[in-house]
């Protein structure tokens, strides 16, 4: 009964067919109507807009024609003997001037000035004797007079800001071609009013609210209602080309605005005025709205007629099917399928008879398999329950194993990241002692043994730093701190640490510096560059390594070139994976753990920088990192290049560290370079040394001192006292991002342990220079 009740609430086949047909017809009619309405509306709007543009062009042509006639009259006046002959009397010239002004009431003033700009004669005697050399008409005419003969004949039509007149100046020449003076005329703008009124009169016979304006080059209204467009829109319209646009006024009205610029013609310069004809869009496009509704009404009528025909056709199709459905409902009500027979009405078509026969065959097969299906359903339910329990148990075990692995990995990473400071301390001291020992041993075999020890120690430092960097990345404690800096500062700092290593291997190291400002994390970019340069030196047996920056497609591309054996094409993706190395071994040294390029890739992903490699077998390799160029570089102090060649002789250096081994090793290294070293084991001893009479040239201190004393805070206190200009260098084993960012922002020079001895020497030499 439930199945039967549900079927009564569903739409019938006739309704489905009719609804589907209705949707298709509606979509077709709507799409066709939309296309027709859009096309008709667009063409009608264009036609109306072009009409307004034509009206603006008509007024522009009338304006330019009138200006041309004014200029031609001026040119004729300039040829009258009374003005051409310099010996003519004042009275004869005055009569002509008064007559010219009397013939046209829109002429405000007309007069003749000599070559220096002094008015000789004028209508009504106005401004006679005045200096008009700075008037626009006089200056423009004199500029023309200084050109070629042909150029001098071109008229000058000017209009000044704030004056409602047009200024026209024409040069007067004698029969011999000598410049006699300049005739100037000022014509009031009021004579333009009849042009505007004529256009408005033309629109009164039809439904229109036409308005005509004349704008100057700055958007000020010369003729018409100054408030019609508003100041902002008027300035925009004044700069438009000829044509029309649809704009919304500040009061919310939509206007169709046609424009045409008076740019001159027939040999005269234009005034630069914009002729504007406007009409309310609602009034102008009223015929378009009427056409739109007519098209929509016609489409609706056609849709209704087609829908009625579809209802009739759907009934013819659905009636036989509904008869079969009614009999099929009886099958659903039967408790068993055995003996169920479908009866058909005698008027059924052959298609319906075929459908009924197929349905009867299906019922018979269902009856045969009904018992088998019931048994199979029971069996499947039992199997599903057992399998579900097994999967739930396996999933719980897998989840627990995954959680244990994640926890172990996180604990390992946190341990290695936290151990960075304590492990860097003895390694830093060991590198200093090894360097000091290398300068004290004699004999070929001891020197060779110490050199091998330094090489092995350098490899140990590289592997140690790589492992710690990977651990910090895994622990998620590396956080990018992007800012704007000069990429050349990082290049110089990295180059100073690798020049000595390159020279030791007989390689040429070249740096192409740059002052290009970029946006990134300078600490992480320096780590990327150190890994790339170290990799290049490690696998280049002969030749050179080149480091530089080029501008390309809006990016600063950091490039590291080498002349090594190259990277095979099949290995170019693999070399960026952890613990992966190419087949070529590093020359004369341990080729590391294969973590350097993995760190480069992970840091580039963290910063959002693209890294790529290009290589030719036997010709070398180039690694590229793309950095965004800073749009507005910050005014940050740039770090000058390191100067490793400076001597420390005569310099007094203060060394402070809470590790006695590091104090001893660092003091030995600096004394070997000629410096006088005061070794302090706590902040009190260091402060006493600074308070003594002997000045200190440089303080080299640790960041994390005994009893929680902070090295940066200690330097600040020293500089607030007697050592106001004390140079300082922080050498720290802390590598967490917050500490490195704090050091970067402090302005104090800093290095991270373990420090390569060449880098330490170069930095100290620069600071004491």
mmCIF file of N, CA and C in Angstrom, residues 520-624:
data_model
loop_
_atom_site.group_PDB
_atom_site.id
_atom_site.type_symbol
_atom_site.label_atom_id
_atom_site.label_comp_id
_atom_site.label_asym_id
_atom_site.label_seq_id
_atom_site.Cartn_x
_atom_site.Cartn_y
_atom_site.Cartn_z
ATOM 1 N N UNK A 520 61.839 39.170 0.041
ATOM 2 C CA UNK A 520 61.924 37.777 0.474
ATOM 3 C C UNK A 520 62.475 37.789 1.902
ATOM 4 N N UNK A 521 62.832 36.602 2.407
ATOM 5 C CA UNK A 521 63.471 36.482 3.715
ATOM 6 C C UNK A 521 64.976 36.433 3.476
ATOM 7 N N UNK A 522 65.737 37.484 3.862
ATOM 8 C CA UNK A 522 67.179 37.503 3.531
ATOM 9 C C UNK A 522 67.954 36.364 4.183
ATOM 10 N N UNK A 523 67.521 35.923 5.373
ATOM 11 C CA UNK A 523 68.233 34.834 6.044
ATOM 12 C C UNK A 523 68.076 33.528 5.261
ATOM 13 N N UNK A 524 66.844 33.224 4.852
ATOM 14 C CA UNK A 524 66.606 31.981 4.112
ATOM 15 C C UNK A 524 67.202 32.050 2.711
ATOM 16 N N UNK A 525 67.171 33.239 2.078
ATOM 17 C CA UNK A 525 67.795 33.385 0.753
ATOM 18 C C UNK A 525 69.300 33.160 0.855
ATOM 19 N N UNK A 526 69.916 33.637 1.935
ATOM 20 C CA UNK A 526 71.363 33.418 2.114
ATOM 21 C C UNK A 526 71.644 31.929 2.294
ATOM 22 N N UNK A 527 70.771 31.208 3.019
ATOM 23 C CA UNK A 527 70.949 29.762 3.169
ATOM 24 C C UNK A 527 70.846 29.063 1.816
ATOM 25 N N UNK A 528 69.868 29.457 1.004
ATOM 26 C CA UNK A 528 69.722 28.876 -0.338
ATOM 27 C C UNK A 528 70.985 29.100 -1.157
ATOM 28 N N UNK A 529 71.488 30.350 -1.146
ATOM 29 C CA UNK A 529 72.660 30.681 -1.956
ATOM 30 C C UNK A 529 73.892 29.928 -1.467
ATOM 31 N N UNK A 530 74.070 29.806 -0.142
ATOM 32 C CA UNK A 530 75.241 29.089 0.377
ATOM 33 C C UNK A 530 75.219 27.618 -0.061
ATOM 34 N N UNK A 531 74.058 26.984 -0.033
ATOM 35 C CA UNK A 531 73.962 25.590 -0.460
ATOM 36 C C UNK A 531 74.269 25.443 -1.939
ATOM 37 N N UNK A 532 73.762 26.373 -2.779
ATOM 38 C CA UNK A 532 74.018 26.284 -4.221
ATOM 39 C C UNK A 532 75.493 26.516 -4.532
ATOM 40 N N UNK A 533 76.105 27.554 -3.908
ATOM 41 C CA UNK A 533 77.518 27.829 -4.175
ATOM 42 C C UNK A 533 78.385 26.687 -3.646
ATOM 43 N N UNK A 534 78.083 26.180 -2.429
ATOM 44 C CA UNK A 534 78.853 25.066 -1.901
ATOM 45 C C UNK A 534 78.754 23.832 -2.787
ATOM 46 N N UNK A 535 77.582 23.567 -3.327
ATOM 47 C CA UNK A 535 77.400 22.437 -4.238
ATOM 48 C C UNK A 535 78.221 22.619 -5.507
ATOM 49 N N UNK A 536 78.231 23.880 -6.050
ATOM 50 C CA UNK A 536 79.000 24.144 -7.269
ATOM 51 C C UNK A 536 80.495 23.939 -7.043
ATOM 52 N N UNK A 537 81.030 24.445 -5.916
ATOM 53 C CA UNK A 537 82.452 24.275 -5.626
ATOM 54 C C UNK A 537 82.806 22.810 -5.382
ATOM 55 N N UNK A 538 81.869 22.080 -4.776
ATOM 56 C CA UNK A 538 82.147 20.684 -4.415
ATOM 57 C C UNK A 538 82.317 19.802 -5.650
ATOM 58 N N UNK A 539 81.546 20.078 -6.713
ATOM 59 C CA UNK A 539 81.547 19.194 -7.876
ATOM 60 C C UNK A 539 82.225 19.824 -9.096
ATOM 61 N N UNK A 540 82.998 20.902 -8.897
ATOM 62 C CA UNK A 540 83.734 21.516 -10.000
ATOM 63 C C UNK A 540 85.214 21.269 -9.766
ATOM 64 N N UNK A 541 85.820 20.427 -10.615
ATOM 65 C CA UNK A 541 87.225 20.078 -10.440
ATOM 66 C C UNK A 541 88.138 21.148 -11.014
ATOM 67 N N UNK A 542 87.740 21.823 -12.069
ATOM 68 C CA UNK A 542 88.570 22.858 -12.686
ATOM 69 C C UNK A 542 87.645 23.857 -13.370
ATOM 70 N N UNK A 543 88.185 25.058 -13.569
ATOM 71 C CA UNK A 543 87.380 26.080 -14.238
ATOM 72 C C UNK A 543 86.985 27.176 -13.269
ATOM 73 N N UNK A 544 85.714 27.508 -13.246
ATOM 74 C CA UNK A 544 85.275 28.638 -12.423
ATOM 75 C C UNK A 544 83.841 28.437 -11.959
ATOM 76 N N UNK A 545 83.467 29.236 -10.984
ATOM 77 C CA UNK A 545 82.094 29.327 -10.470
ATOM 78 C C UNK A 545 81.681 30.796 -10.556
ATOM 79 N N UNK A 546 80.527 31.050 -11.150
ATOM 80 C CA UNK A 546 80.030 32.416 -11.359
ATOM 81 C C UNK A 546 78.703 32.574 -10.630
ATOM 82 N N UNK A 547 78.576 33.644 -9.832
ATOM 83 C CA UNK A 547 77.350 33.946 -9.096
ATOM 84 C C UNK A 547 76.894 35.347 -9.501
ATOM 85 N N UNK A 548 75.615 35.508 -9.839
ATOM 86 C CA UNK A 548 75.108 36.825 -10.230
ATOM 87 C C UNK A 548 73.600 36.857 -10.253
ATOM 88 N N UNK A 549 73.057 38.013 -10.624
ATOM 89 C CA UNK A 549 71.613 38.243 -10.672
ATOM 90 C C UNK A 549 71.292 38.924 -11.996
ATOM 91 N N UNK A 550 70.219 38.505 -12.657
ATOM 92 C CA UNK A 550 69.750 39.172 -13.859
ATOM 93 C C UNK A 550 68.254 39.465 -13.727
ATOM 94 N N UNK A 551 67.793 40.546 -14.347
ATOM 95 C CA UNK A 551 66.374 40.923 -14.367
ATOM 96 C C UNK A 551 65.707 40.243 -15.554
ATOM 97 N N UNK A 552 64.610 39.524 -15.298
ATOM 98 C CA UNK A 552 63.937 38.794 -16.367
ATOM 99 C C UNK A 552 62.457 38.650 -16.054
ATOM 100 N N UNK A 553 61.606 39.181 -16.941
ATOM 101 C CA UNK A 553 60.143 39.043 -16.832
ATOM 102 C C UNK A 553 59.627 39.488 -15.463
ATOM 103 N N UNK A 554 60.124 40.622 -14.971
ATOM 104 C CA UNK A 554 59.636 41.152 -13.709
ATOM 105 C C UNK A 554 60.178 40.452 -12.475
ATOM 106 N N UNK A 555 61.185 39.572 -12.638
ATOM 107 C CA UNK A 555 61.777 38.867 -11.494
ATOM 108 C C UNK A 555 63.284 39.138 -11.465
ATOM 109 N N UNK A 556 63.851 39.001 -10.271
ATOM 110 C CA UNK A 556 65.302 38.982 -10.122
ATOM 111 C C UNK A 556 65.720 37.516 -10.073
ATOM 112 N N UNK A 557 66.424 37.057 -11.101
ATOM 113 C CA UNK A 557 66.794 35.644 -11.224
ATOM 114 C C UNK A 557 68.205 35.481 -10.670
ATOM 115 N N UNK A 558 68.317 34.781 -9.544
ATOM 116 C CA UNK A 558 69.596 34.481 -8.900
ATOM 117 C C UNK A 558 70.185 33.249 -9.589
ATOM 118 N N UNK A 559 71.416 33.372 -10.147
ATOM 119 C CA UNK A 559 72.010 32.294 -10.932
ATOM 120 C C UNK A 559 73.368 31.905 -10.355
ATOM 121 N N UNK A 560 73.637 30.586 -10.320
ATOM 122 C CA UNK A 560 74.931 30.034 -9.901
ATOM 123 C C UNK A 560 75.406 29.115 -11.027
ATOM 124 N N UNK A 561 76.459 29.529 -11.720
ATOM 125 C CA UNK A 561 77.026 28.765 -12.840
ATOM 126 C C UNK A 561 78.295 28.046 -12.378
ATOM 127 N N UNK A 562 78.532 26.839 -12.921
ATOM 128 C CA UNK A 562 79.804 26.159 -12.693
ATOM 129 C C UNK A 562 80.230 25.456 -13.969
ATOM 130 N N UNK A 563 81.481 25.038 -14.009
ATOM 131 C CA UNK A 563 82.033 24.327 -15.171
ATOM 132 C C UNK A 563 82.300 22.879 -14.824
ATOM 133 N N UNK A 564 81.448 22.306 -13.978
ATOM 134 C CA UNK A 564 81.607 20.928 -13.564
ATOM 135 C C UNK A 564 81.159 19.942 -14.630
ATOM 136 N N UNK A 565 81.002 18.663 -14.254
ATOM 137 C CA UNK A 565 80.678 17.619 -15.242
ATOM 138 C C UNK A 565 79.241 17.681 -15.729
ATOM 139 N N UNK A 566 78.372 18.459 -15.071
ATOM 140 C CA UNK A 566 76.980 18.525 -15.493
ATOM 141 C C UNK A 566 76.128 17.471 -14.816
ATOM 142 N N UNK A 567 74.819 17.648 -14.930
ATOM 143 C CA UNK A 567 73.859 16.725 -14.327
ATOM 144 C C UNK A 567 73.077 16.042 -15.438
ATOM 145 N N UNK A 568 73.080 14.702 -15.500
ATOM 146 C CA UNK A 568 72.303 14.019 -16.547
ATOM 147 C C UNK A 568 70.826 14.381 -16.457
ATOM 148 N N UNK A 569 70.156 14.337 -17.599
ATOM 149 C CA UNK A 569 68.751 14.734 -17.659
ATOM 150 C C UNK A 569 67.888 13.869 -16.746
ATOM 151 N N UNK A 570 68.230 12.586 -16.619
ATOM 152 C CA UNK A 570 67.403 11.699 -15.800
ATOM 153 C C UNK A 570 67.572 11.954 -14.307
ATOM 154 N N UNK A 571 68.610 12.703 -13.907
ATOM 155 C CA UNK A 571 68.860 12.960 -12.490
ATOM 156 C C UNK A 571 68.432 14.352 -12.040
ATOM 157 N N UNK A 572 67.907 15.203 -12.924
ATOM 158 C CA UNK A 572 67.668 16.607 -12.576
ATOM 159 C C UNK A 572 66.523 16.783 -11.588
ATOM 160 N N UNK A 573 65.582 15.893 -11.570
ATOM 161 C CA UNK A 573 64.537 15.951 -10.541
ATOM 162 C C UNK A 573 64.972 15.223 -9.274
ATOM 163 N N UNK A 574 65.742 14.156 -9.427
ATOM 164 C CA UNK A 574 66.130 13.334 -8.277
ATOM 165 C C UNK A 574 67.100 14.050 -7.352
ATOM 166 N N UNK A 575 67.939 14.963 -7.897
ATOM 167 C CA UNK A 575 68.962 15.596 -7.053
ATOM 168 C C UNK A 575 68.342 16.497 -5.984
ATOM 169 N N UNK A 576 67.070 16.883 -6.139
ATOM 170 C CA UNK A 576 66.418 17.726 -5.133
ATOM 171 C C UNK A 576 65.781 16.908 -4.012
ATOM 172 N N UNK A 577 65.898 15.567 -4.079
ATOM 173 C CA UNK A 577 65.344 14.724 -3.030
ATOM 174 C C UNK A 577 66.393 14.520 -1.931
ATOM 175 N N UNK A 578 65.922 14.153 -0.724
ATOM 176 C CA UNK A 578 66.824 13.971 0.411
ATOM 177 C C UNK A 578 67.706 12.738 0.219
ATOM 178 N N UNK A 579 68.995 12.890 0.613
ATOM 179 C CA UNK A 579 69.982 11.810 0.597
ATOM 180 C C UNK A 579 70.212 11.263 -0.814
ATOM 181 N N UNK A 580 70.003 12.100 -1.833
ATOM 182 C CA UNK A 580 70.260 11.706 -3.205
ATOM 183 C C UNK A 580 71.488 12.447 -3.705
ATOM 184 N N UNK A 581 72.380 11.737 -4.416
ATOM 185 C CA UNK A 581 73.585 12.331 -4.967
ATOM 186 C C UNK A 581 73.781 11.819 -6.392
ATOM 187 N N UNK A 582 74.406 12.641 -7.233
ATOM 188 C CA UNK A 582 74.687 12.200 -8.597
ATOM 189 C C UNK A 582 75.839 11.208 -8.576
ATOM 190 N N UNK A 583 76.066 10.566 -9.711
ATOM 191 C CA UNK A 583 77.073 9.516 -9.764
ATOM 192 C C UNK A 583 78.495 10.066 -9.628
ATOM 193 N N UNK A 584 78.730 11.319 -10.105
ATOM 194 C CA UNK A 584 80.060 11.897 -9.993
ATOM 195 C C UNK A 584 80.338 12.264 -8.545
ATOM 196 N N UNK A 585 81.437 11.794 -8.007
ATOM 197 C CA UNK A 585 81.800 12.110 -6.625
ATOM 198 C C UNK A 585 82.439 13.479 -6.571
ATOM 199 N N UNK A 586 82.378 14.095 -5.374
ATOM 200 C CA UNK A 586 83.013 15.392 -5.194
ATOM 201 C C UNK A 586 84.522 15.228 -5.268
ATOM 202 N N UNK A 587 85.216 16.236 -5.809
ATOM 203 C CA UNK A 587 86.660 16.128 -6.015
ATOM 204 C C UNK A 587 87.400 16.315 -4.684
ATOM 205 N N UNK A 588 88.095 15.287 -4.284
ATOM 206 C CA UNK A 588 88.996 15.403 -3.143
ATOM 207 C C UNK A 588 88.328 15.574 -1.802
ATOM 208 N N UNK A 589 87.052 15.309 -1.643
ATOM 209 C CA UNK A 589 86.416 15.514 -0.354
ATOM 210 C C UNK A 589 85.168 14.661 -0.279
ATOM 211 N N UNK A 590 84.634 14.557 0.945
ATOM 212 C CA UNK A 590 83.377 13.855 1.144
ATOM 213 C C UNK A 590 82.267 14.598 0.420
ATOM 214 N N UNK A 591 81.469 13.891 -0.358
ATOM 215 C CA UNK A 591 80.426 14.581 -1.124
ATOM 216 C C UNK A 591 79.147 14.764 -0.328
ATOM 217 N N UNK A 592 79.203 14.635 0.996
ATOM 218 C CA UNK A 592 78.082 15.018 1.842
ATOM 219 C C UNK A 592 76.988 13.977 1.901
ATOM 220 N N UNK A 593 75.879 14.408 2.514
ATOM 221 C CA UNK A 593 74.733 13.518 2.716
ATOM 222 C C UNK A 593 73.674 13.657 1.638
ATOM 223 N N UNK A 594 73.880 14.562 0.701
ATOM 224 C CA UNK A 594 72.859 14.777 -0.326
ATOM 225 C C UNK A 594 71.665 15.554 0.167
ATOM 226 N N UNK A 595 71.899 16.487 1.108
ATOM 227 C CA UNK A 595 70.796 17.266 1.670
ATOM 228 C C UNK A 595 70.772 18.711 1.178
ATOM 229 N N UNK A 596 71.879 19.197 0.608
ATOM 230 C CA UNK A 596 71.964 20.617 0.256
ATOM 231 C C UNK A 596 70.878 21.055 -0.708
ATOM 232 N N UNK A 597 70.729 20.342 -1.833
ATOM 233 C CA UNK A 597 69.721 20.732 -2.826
ATOM 234 C C UNK A 597 68.308 20.448 -2.320
ATOM 235 N N UNK A 598 68.160 19.431 -1.435
ATOM 236 C CA UNK A 598 66.844 19.196 -0.827
ATOM 237 C C UNK A 598 66.434 20.388 0.027
ATOM 238 N N UNK A 599 67.394 20.949 0.772
ATOM 239 C CA UNK A 599 67.097 22.138 1.587
ATOM 240 C C UNK A 599 66.750 23.310 0.676
ATOM 241 N N UNK A 600 67.473 23.457 -0.450
ATOM 242 C CA UNK A 600 67.171 24.541 -1.402
ATOM 243 C C UNK A 600 65.734 24.432 -1.890
ATOM 244 N N UNK A 601 65.339 23.228 -2.314
ATOM 245 C CA UNK A 601 63.971 23.052 -2.839
ATOM 246 C C UNK A 601 62.932 23.349 -1.754
ATOM 247 N N UNK A 602 63.137 22.867 -0.525
ATOM 248 C CA UNK A 602 62.147 23.062 0.537
ATOM 249 C C UNK A 602 62.064 24.519 0.967
ATOM 250 N N UNK A 603 63.197 25.216 1.011
ATOM 251 C CA UNK A 603 63.151 26.639 1.356
ATOM 252 C C UNK A 603 62.499 27.449 0.249
ATOM 253 N N UNK A 604 62.749 27.101 -1.011
ATOM 254 C CA UNK A 604 62.091 27.806 -2.126
ATOM 255 C C UNK A 604 60.583 27.576 -2.090
ATOM 256 N N UNK A 605 60.160 26.349 -1.764
ATOM 257 C CA UNK A 605 58.723 26.090 -1.633
ATOM 258 C C UNK A 605 58.130 26.909 -0.496
ATOM 259 N N UNK A 606 58.872 27.021 0.618
ATOM 260 C CA UNK A 606 58.390 27.804 1.757
ATOM 261 C C UNK A 606 58.242 29.279 1.395
ATOM 262 N N UNK A 607 59.183 29.811 0.610
ATOM 263 C CA UNK A 607 59.160 31.224 0.229
ATOM 264 C C UNK A 607 58.312 31.502 -1.002
ATOM 265 N N UNK A 608 57.917 30.451 -1.717
ATOM 266 C CA UNK A 608 57.149 30.662 -2.942
ATOM 267 C C UNK A 608 58.013 31.049 -4.131
ATOM 268 N N UNK A 609 59.310 30.664 -4.110
ATOM 269 C CA UNK A 609 60.224 30.993 -5.207
ATOM 270 C C UNK A 609 60.409 29.764 -6.097
ATOM 271 N N UNK A 610 60.504 29.998 -7.406
ATOM 272 C CA UNK A 610 60.716 28.906 -8.359
ATOM 273 C C UNK A 610 62.215 28.628 -8.501
ATOM 274 N N UNK A 611 62.614 27.350 -8.385
ATOM 275 C CA UNK A 611 64.009 26.952 -8.564
ATOM 276 C C UNK A 611 64.076 25.987 -9.740
ATOM 277 N N UNK A 612 65.102 26.140 -10.572
ATOM 278 C CA UNK A 612 65.258 25.280 -11.746
ATOM 279 C C UNK A 612 66.735 25.014 -11.973
ATOM 280 N N UNK A 613 67.030 23.970 -12.772
ATOM 281 C CA UNK A 613 68.402 23.600 -13.086
ATOM 282 C C UNK A 613 68.494 23.359 -14.586
ATOM 283 N N UNK A 614 69.601 23.811 -15.160
ATOM 284 C CA UNK A 614 69.880 23.600 -16.580
ATOM 285 C C UNK A 614 71.328 23.133 -16.677
ATOM 286 N N UNK A 615 71.563 22.082 -17.456
ATOM 287 C CA UNK A 615 72.909 21.508 -17.479
ATOM 288 C C UNK A 615 73.187 20.896 -18.838
ATOM 289 N N UNK A 616 74.488 20.918 -19.205
ATOM 290 C CA UNK A 616 74.962 20.251 -20.417
ATOM 291 C C UNK A 616 76.097 19.314 -20.027
ATOM 292 N N UNK A 617 76.010 18.107 -20.476
ATOM 293 C CA UNK A 617 76.969 17.072 -20.076
ATOM 294 C C UNK A 617 78.394 17.507 -20.429
ATOM 295 N N UNK A 618 79.248 17.587 -19.421
ATOM 296 C CA UNK A 618 80.626 17.981 -19.635
ATOM 297 C C UNK A 618 80.853 19.467 -19.792
ATOM 298 N N UNK A 619 79.773 20.297 -19.773
ATOM 299 C CA UNK A 619 79.910 21.739 -20.003
ATOM 300 C C UNK A 619 79.540 22.563 -18.763
ATOM 301 N N UNK A 620 78.997 21.916 -17.735
ATOM 302 C CA UNK A 620 78.663 22.656 -16.529
ATOM 303 C C UNK A 620 77.171 22.703 -16.250
ATOM 304 N N UNK A 621 76.812 23.375 -15.151
ATOM 305 C CA UNK A 621 75.434 23.423 -14.661
ATOM 306 C C UNK A 621 75.140 24.840 -14.195
ATOM 307 N N UNK A 622 73.865 25.235 -14.315
ATOM 308 C CA UNK A 622 73.422 26.525 -13.775
ATOM 309 C C UNK A 622 72.127 26.290 -13.004
ATOM 310 N N UNK A 623 72.094 26.763 -11.761
ATOM 311 C CA UNK A 623 70.891 26.741 -10.931
ATOM 312 C C UNK A 623 70.309 28.148 -10.912
ATOM 313 N N UNK A 624 68.973 28.267 -11.017
ATOM 314 C CA UNK A 624 68.303 29.569 -11.039
ATOM 315 C C UNK A 624 67.192 29.592 -9.984
#
